[in-house]
XYZ file of C-alpha atoms in Angstrom:
366
model
C 75.851 60.370 100.060
C 76.322 64.020 101.086
C 79.532 63.056 102.859
C 80.817 61.360 99.709
C 79.990 64.420 97.561
C 81.693 66.737 100.027
C 84.776 64.528 99.996
C 84.855 64.528 96.192
C 84.497 68.335 96.097
C 87.321 68.759 98.593
C 89.546 66.386 96.663
C 88.858 68.289 93.449
C 89.805 71.577 95.063
C 92.982 70.096 96.506
C 93.894 68.700 93.107
C 93.633 72.126 91.482
C 95.259 74.178 94.224
C 96.695 73.392 97.612
C 95.158 76.461 99.298
C 92.253 78.731 98.349
C 93.565 82.272 98.018
C 92.266 85.789 97.492
C 94.384 87.564 94.905
C 94.717 91.313 94.442
C 94.596 92.970 91.029
C 96.501 96.259 91.255
C 95.355 99.073 88.951
C 97.533 102.074 87.957
C 94.519 104.364 88.228
C 91.399 104.930 90.274
C 88.009 103.268 89.820
C 85.919 104.631 87.001
C 83.800 103.895 83.966
C 86.472 104.189 81.288
C 90.048 103.462 80.322
C 92.192 100.959 82.170
C 89.769 100.723 85.093
C 86.964 99.645 82.774
C 89.243 97.123 81.085
C 90.496 95.682 84.359
C 87.065 95.464 85.951
C 85.704 93.496 83.002
C 88.677 91.151 82.813
C 88.549 90.612 86.569
C 84.876 89.619 86.349
C 85.512 87.027 83.644
C 88.670 85.738 85.273
C 86.976 85.315 88.640
C 84.456 83.006 87.011
C 87.317 80.774 85.841
C 89.308 80.963 89.075
C 86.356 79.772 91.142
C 87.053 76.107 90.462
C 90.616 76.605 91.714
C 89.277 78.039 94.948
C 90.566 81.572 94.251
C 89.067 84.982 93.656
C 90.396 88.423 92.739
C 89.699 91.758 94.414
C 90.830 95.161 93.068
C 93.377 97.559 94.512
C 93.346 100.979 92.875
C 96.586 102.943 93.173
C 96.349 106.130 91.061
C 98.950 108.855 90.818
C 101.826 110.202 88.721
C 100.210 109.152 85.438
C 100.324 105.521 86.527
C 103.919 105.611 87.777
C 102.930 105.410 91.430
C 101.623 101.881 90.902
C 104.710 100.876 88.906
C 107.034 102.081 91.645
C 104.980 100.368 94.336
C 105.058 97.070 92.446
C 108.784 97.278 91.623
C 109.680 97.672 95.285
C 107.562 94.828 96.628
C 106.596 92.289 93.955
C 108.735 89.426 95.322
C 106.935 89.757 98.654
C 103.481 89.796 97.051
C 102.908 86.453 95.333
C 99.137 86.976 95.592
C 99.149 90.223 93.598
C 98.552 90.675 89.882
C 99.556 94.029 88.387
C 97.977 95.865 85.440
C 100.126 98.080 83.222
C 98.867 100.129 80.263
C 100.421 101.596 77.140
C 101.381 104.898 78.733
C 103.246 102.898 81.372
C 105.108 101.200 78.515
C 106.329 104.508 77.128
C 107.223 105.676 80.635
C 109.251 102.501 81.208
C 111.394 103.322 78.183
C 112.044 106.974 79.065
C 111.452 107.891 82.669
C 112.270 107.051 86.265
C 109.616 104.518 87.239
C 111.199 103.439 90.504
C 112.978 100.384 89.151
C 109.928 98.948 87.402
C 111.153 96.544 84.716
C 108.816 94.280 82.746
C 111.670 91.818 82.289
C 111.621 90.972 85.995
C 108.022 89.752 85.985
C 106.038 86.991 84.326
C 103.407 88.089 81.796
C 99.940 86.670 82.407
C 97.895 88.123 79.553
C 98.071 90.871 76.920
C 95.260 92.446 74.953
C 97.140 93.488 71.817
C 95.531 96.659 70.524
C 96.337 99.951 68.811
C 95.317 103.593 68.387
C 93.721 105.291 65.376
C 94.915 108.601 63.963
C 92.116 110.513 62.226
C 92.437 113.469 59.865
C 90.004 115.992 58.466
C 89.610 115.304 54.765
C 90.252 118.874 53.596
C 93.732 119.001 55.170
C 96.629 119.273 52.704
C 99.025 117.416 54.980
C 101.791 117.173 52.379
C 102.196 120.959 52.198
C 100.520 122.685 55.142
C 101.312 122.878 58.826
C 99.375 120.126 60.598
C 97.683 120.992 63.890
C 97.720 118.115 66.397
C 96.739 118.021 70.087
C 99.500 118.690 72.584
C 100.101 116.203 75.358
C 101.354 116.515 78.909
C 102.628 112.983 79.287
C 103.217 109.526 77.924
C 100.713 107.773 75.716
C 100.839 110.121 72.708
C 104.479 109.583 71.690
C 103.873 106.975 68.990
C 101.090 109.114 67.501
C 103.177 112.275 67.376
C 106.162 110.523 65.814
C 104.011 108.703 63.251
C 102.332 111.933 62.117
C 105.768 113.540 61.801
C 107.053 110.616 59.751
C 103.992 110.730 57.493
C 104.043 114.443 56.724
C 107.826 114.724 56.393
C 108.474 111.774 54.099
C 111.540 109.653 53.325
C 114.079 112.414 52.685
C 113.458 114.208 55.997
C 113.154 110.930 57.868
C 116.650 109.826 56.860
C 118.172 111.287 60.033
C 117.033 112.495 63.425
C 118.279 116.014 62.687
C 116.336 116.429 59.435
C 113.230 114.919 61.020
C 113.408 117.502 63.816
C 113.856 120.330 61.306
C 110.784 119.177 59.407
C 108.518 118.659 62.416
C 109.550 122.015 63.881
C 108.225 123.631 60.707
C 105.310 121.358 59.814
C 103.805 120.066 63.069
C 102.038 122.449 65.445
C 100.817 121.283 68.838
C 97.581 122.791 70.133
C 97.281 122.863 73.943
C 94.477 123.702 76.301
C 92.102 120.758 76.197
C 90.746 119.891 79.624
C 89.139 116.644 78.522
C 88.933 114.174 75.687
C 85.520 115.573 74.854
C 86.972 119.047 74.296
C 89.678 117.601 72.063
C 87.172 115.673 69.965
C 84.963 118.752 69.603
C 87.973 120.775 68.426
C 88.711 118.133 65.790
C 85.122 118.120 64.565
C 85.214 121.925 64.277
C 88.501 121.899 62.336
C 90.547 123.505 65.113
C 92.671 120.363 64.939
C 93.707 118.897 61.602
C 94.402 115.444 63.003
C 93.947 113.667 66.308
C 94.284 110.299 67.979
C 91.868 108.127 69.935
C 91.186 104.530 70.821
C 89.147 102.649 68.215
C 86.069 102.667 70.456
C 86.328 106.407 71.127
C 86.952 107.154 67.456
C 83.839 105.268 66.377
C 81.716 106.941 69.040
C 83.184 110.418 68.577
C 83.443 110.715 64.806
C 80.870 108.300 63.359
C 78.949 111.107 61.603
C 82.109 112.714 60.300
C 83.424 109.403 58.952
C 80.077 108.669 57.287
C 79.861 112.107 55.665
C 83.463 112.132 54.527
C 84.328 115.180 56.648
C 87.067 113.146 58.304
C 88.561 109.679 58.003
C 90.835 107.236 59.742
C 94.197 108.349 58.359
C 95.806 105.176 59.675
C 95.481 102.632 62.445
C 98.955 102.029 63.841
C 98.480 98.272 63.445
C 98.532 95.206 65.674
C 102.059 94.246 66.749
C 102.758 90.775 65.364
C 105.804 89.997 67.518
C 107.932 89.398 64.420
C 109.039 92.894 63.548
C 105.905 94.131 61.806
C 102.231 94.944 62.310
C 98.973 93.912 60.672
C 95.692 95.713 60.132
C 93.278 96.428 62.952
C 90.228 94.172 62.456
C 88.020 96.869 63.991
C 89.040 99.628 61.577
C 86.622 100.955 58.929
C 86.800 99.410 55.476
C 89.808 100.708 53.614
C 91.713 101.891 56.695
C 95.230 100.498 56.813
C 98.171 100.272 59.186
C 100.747 103.051 59.402
C 103.424 101.218 57.342
C 100.877 100.420 54.618
C 99.609 104.004 54.376
C 103.137 105.428 54.431
C 104.285 103.176 51.582
C 101.146 103.893 49.571
C 101.701 107.657 49.943
C 105.476 107.815 49.509
C 106.233 104.786 47.342
C 108.738 103.277 49.765
C 108.464 101.524 53.130
C 109.232 103.656 56.196
C 112.816 103.412 57.424
C 115.519 105.278 59.301
C 116.418 105.863 62.949
C 113.228 107.773 63.754
C 111.084 105.001 62.307
C 112.993 102.392 64.337
C 112.349 104.482 67.449
C 108.679 104.709 66.473
C 108.488 100.905 66.191
C 109.742 100.711 69.779
C 107.342 103.389 71.028
C 104.387 101.832 69.252
C 105.358 98.332 70.340
C 105.318 99.240 74.018
C 102.363 101.608 73.832
C 100.113 99.269 71.807
C 101.712 95.834 72.122
C 101.677 96.311 75.900
C 98.519 98.436 75.838
C 96.658 96.308 78.378
C 98.690 93.764 80.306
C 98.657 91.785 83.552
C 101.838 90.627 85.309
C 102.679 88.374 88.255
C 105.764 87.795 90.390
C 107.915 84.950 89.012
C 108.007 83.285 92.434
C 104.222 83.160 92.849
C 102.922 79.667 93.676
C 99.612 80.727 92.103
C 100.984 81.226 88.580
C 99.827 77.869 87.273
C 96.274 78.374 88.486
C 96.130 81.940 87.165
C 97.570 80.964 83.776
C 95.168 78.042 83.494
C 92.217 80.308 84.299
C 93.334 82.873 81.716
C 93.672 80.158 79.067
C 90.160 78.944 79.889
C 88.817 82.488 79.651
C 90.375 83.046 76.219
C 89.090 79.657 75.027
C 85.541 80.415 76.196
C 83.648 81.930 73.225
C 80.918 83.386 75.426
C 83.393 85.099 77.745
C 85.341 86.493 74.813
C 82.177 87.679 73.090
C 81.346 89.718 76.193
C 84.866 91.154 76.366
C 84.988 91.895 72.628
C 81.681 93.733 72.826
C 82.878 95.935 75.673
C 86.600 96.273 74.910
C 86.896 95.756 71.152
C 87.719 92.598 69.225
C 91.483 92.475 69.635
C 93.899 89.537 69.930
C 94.510 88.162 73.427
C 97.806 86.472 74.225
C 98.624 84.116 77.083
C 100.934 81.207 77.864
C 103.828 80.713 75.428
C 102.381 83.326 73.058
C 102.530 86.143 75.583
C 106.066 85.163 76.601
C 107.238 85.241 72.965
C 105.431 88.545 72.396
C 107.105 90.082 75.461
C 110.541 88.781 74.438
C 110.120 90.425 71.018
C 109.335 93.779 72.620
C 112.314 93.410 74.963
C 114.536 92.876 71.898
C 113.674 96.398 70.688
C 115.597 97.937 73.591
C 118.897 99.062 72.034
C 121.136 102.008 72.798
C 120.432 103.651 69.447
C 116.680 103.346 69.925
C 116.785 104.703 73.473
C 119.002 107.631 72.501
C 116.692 108.521 69.626
C 113.620 108.182 71.840
C 115.087 110.610 74.361
C 115.945 113.180 71.665
C 112.395 112.943 70.322
C 110.950 113.190 73.825
C 112.938 116.304 74.653
C 112.724 118.110 71.312
C 109.366 117.115 69.838
C 106.885 116.444 72.611
C 108.718 118.208 75.435
C 108.784 115.536 78.116
C 110.500 116.945 81.176
C 111.888 113.716 82.616
C 113.213 111.675 79.684
C 116.723 110.225 79.871
C 118.667 107.255 78.516
C 118.097 104.511 81.071
C 121.352 102.615 81.238
C 119.790 99.878 83.366
C 117.656 98.856 80.403
C 120.807 98.046 78.433
C 122.173 95.589 80.985
């Protein structure tokens, strides 16, 4: 009887995968309790439980450096020779891909495995007269903040100034002041609570933890949640946002009476799409013989209500995309890459948030 059971077990394993494999999940940062490492560790745990029946397991490889670009460059130069590796990219990587030298990294060359489709909240202190006063916002030393900076500029400047890149720059130069010097997120949040910053940006989880008392008292509020990218040219409201909080396009139209438009807004849609729509992603080489097993395991994870309840509790209740959905979502984001958008993004990068390495990447237009 034992021999029969062993034979059945072996046959089952062979039916699901020809060879049991150990896969590597490459992180663009080091191990830690927060951020992308926390996300990846939790996804890896749930995914390993589903991969077990296929005879596979995943182990981490942490490759920090250059604000995540070290991992991108490493992957771009070797992915076809690493069919057993899965690669995590985050929203800051998405902005970097659009603007900077990332060693040939190009999402379009890889197969998407899964996306957690999320967004960022922009909060404002309630006593700020943002229509008339200079708005103080935290400075940034790298990618990840671009969509937030541009959206605040669009909101405070309004339709007339947003009609061209030149008038937008004139307005933001006068109305948007960047405050540097924060050594940690905790320092930035404290400065916002004290009124040293008029507005700020954080993940939904960090916002709720950092400003719960201020939201409850009315001292501050969620000005807007950027919105969840719908893959059809628009966004919809964040299901985690406080009651009454709306997406950026909804708040803009409510305040100004018209929907946002113009070249800067189109550039913002691209920034926000890659920063939030690709906020947490996993990719695999297109030639990997393990794709079918990995995709099947991801689909089982997303379909498992208990697994998703654990992930939602730890990571926030955001949409997860896999299979045909994640391919369509990725194709939509790829469609946003146009010469006009890239040229506008580079002008904004150089003139507004002072990126040192931004340039129009001609290879993205091929």
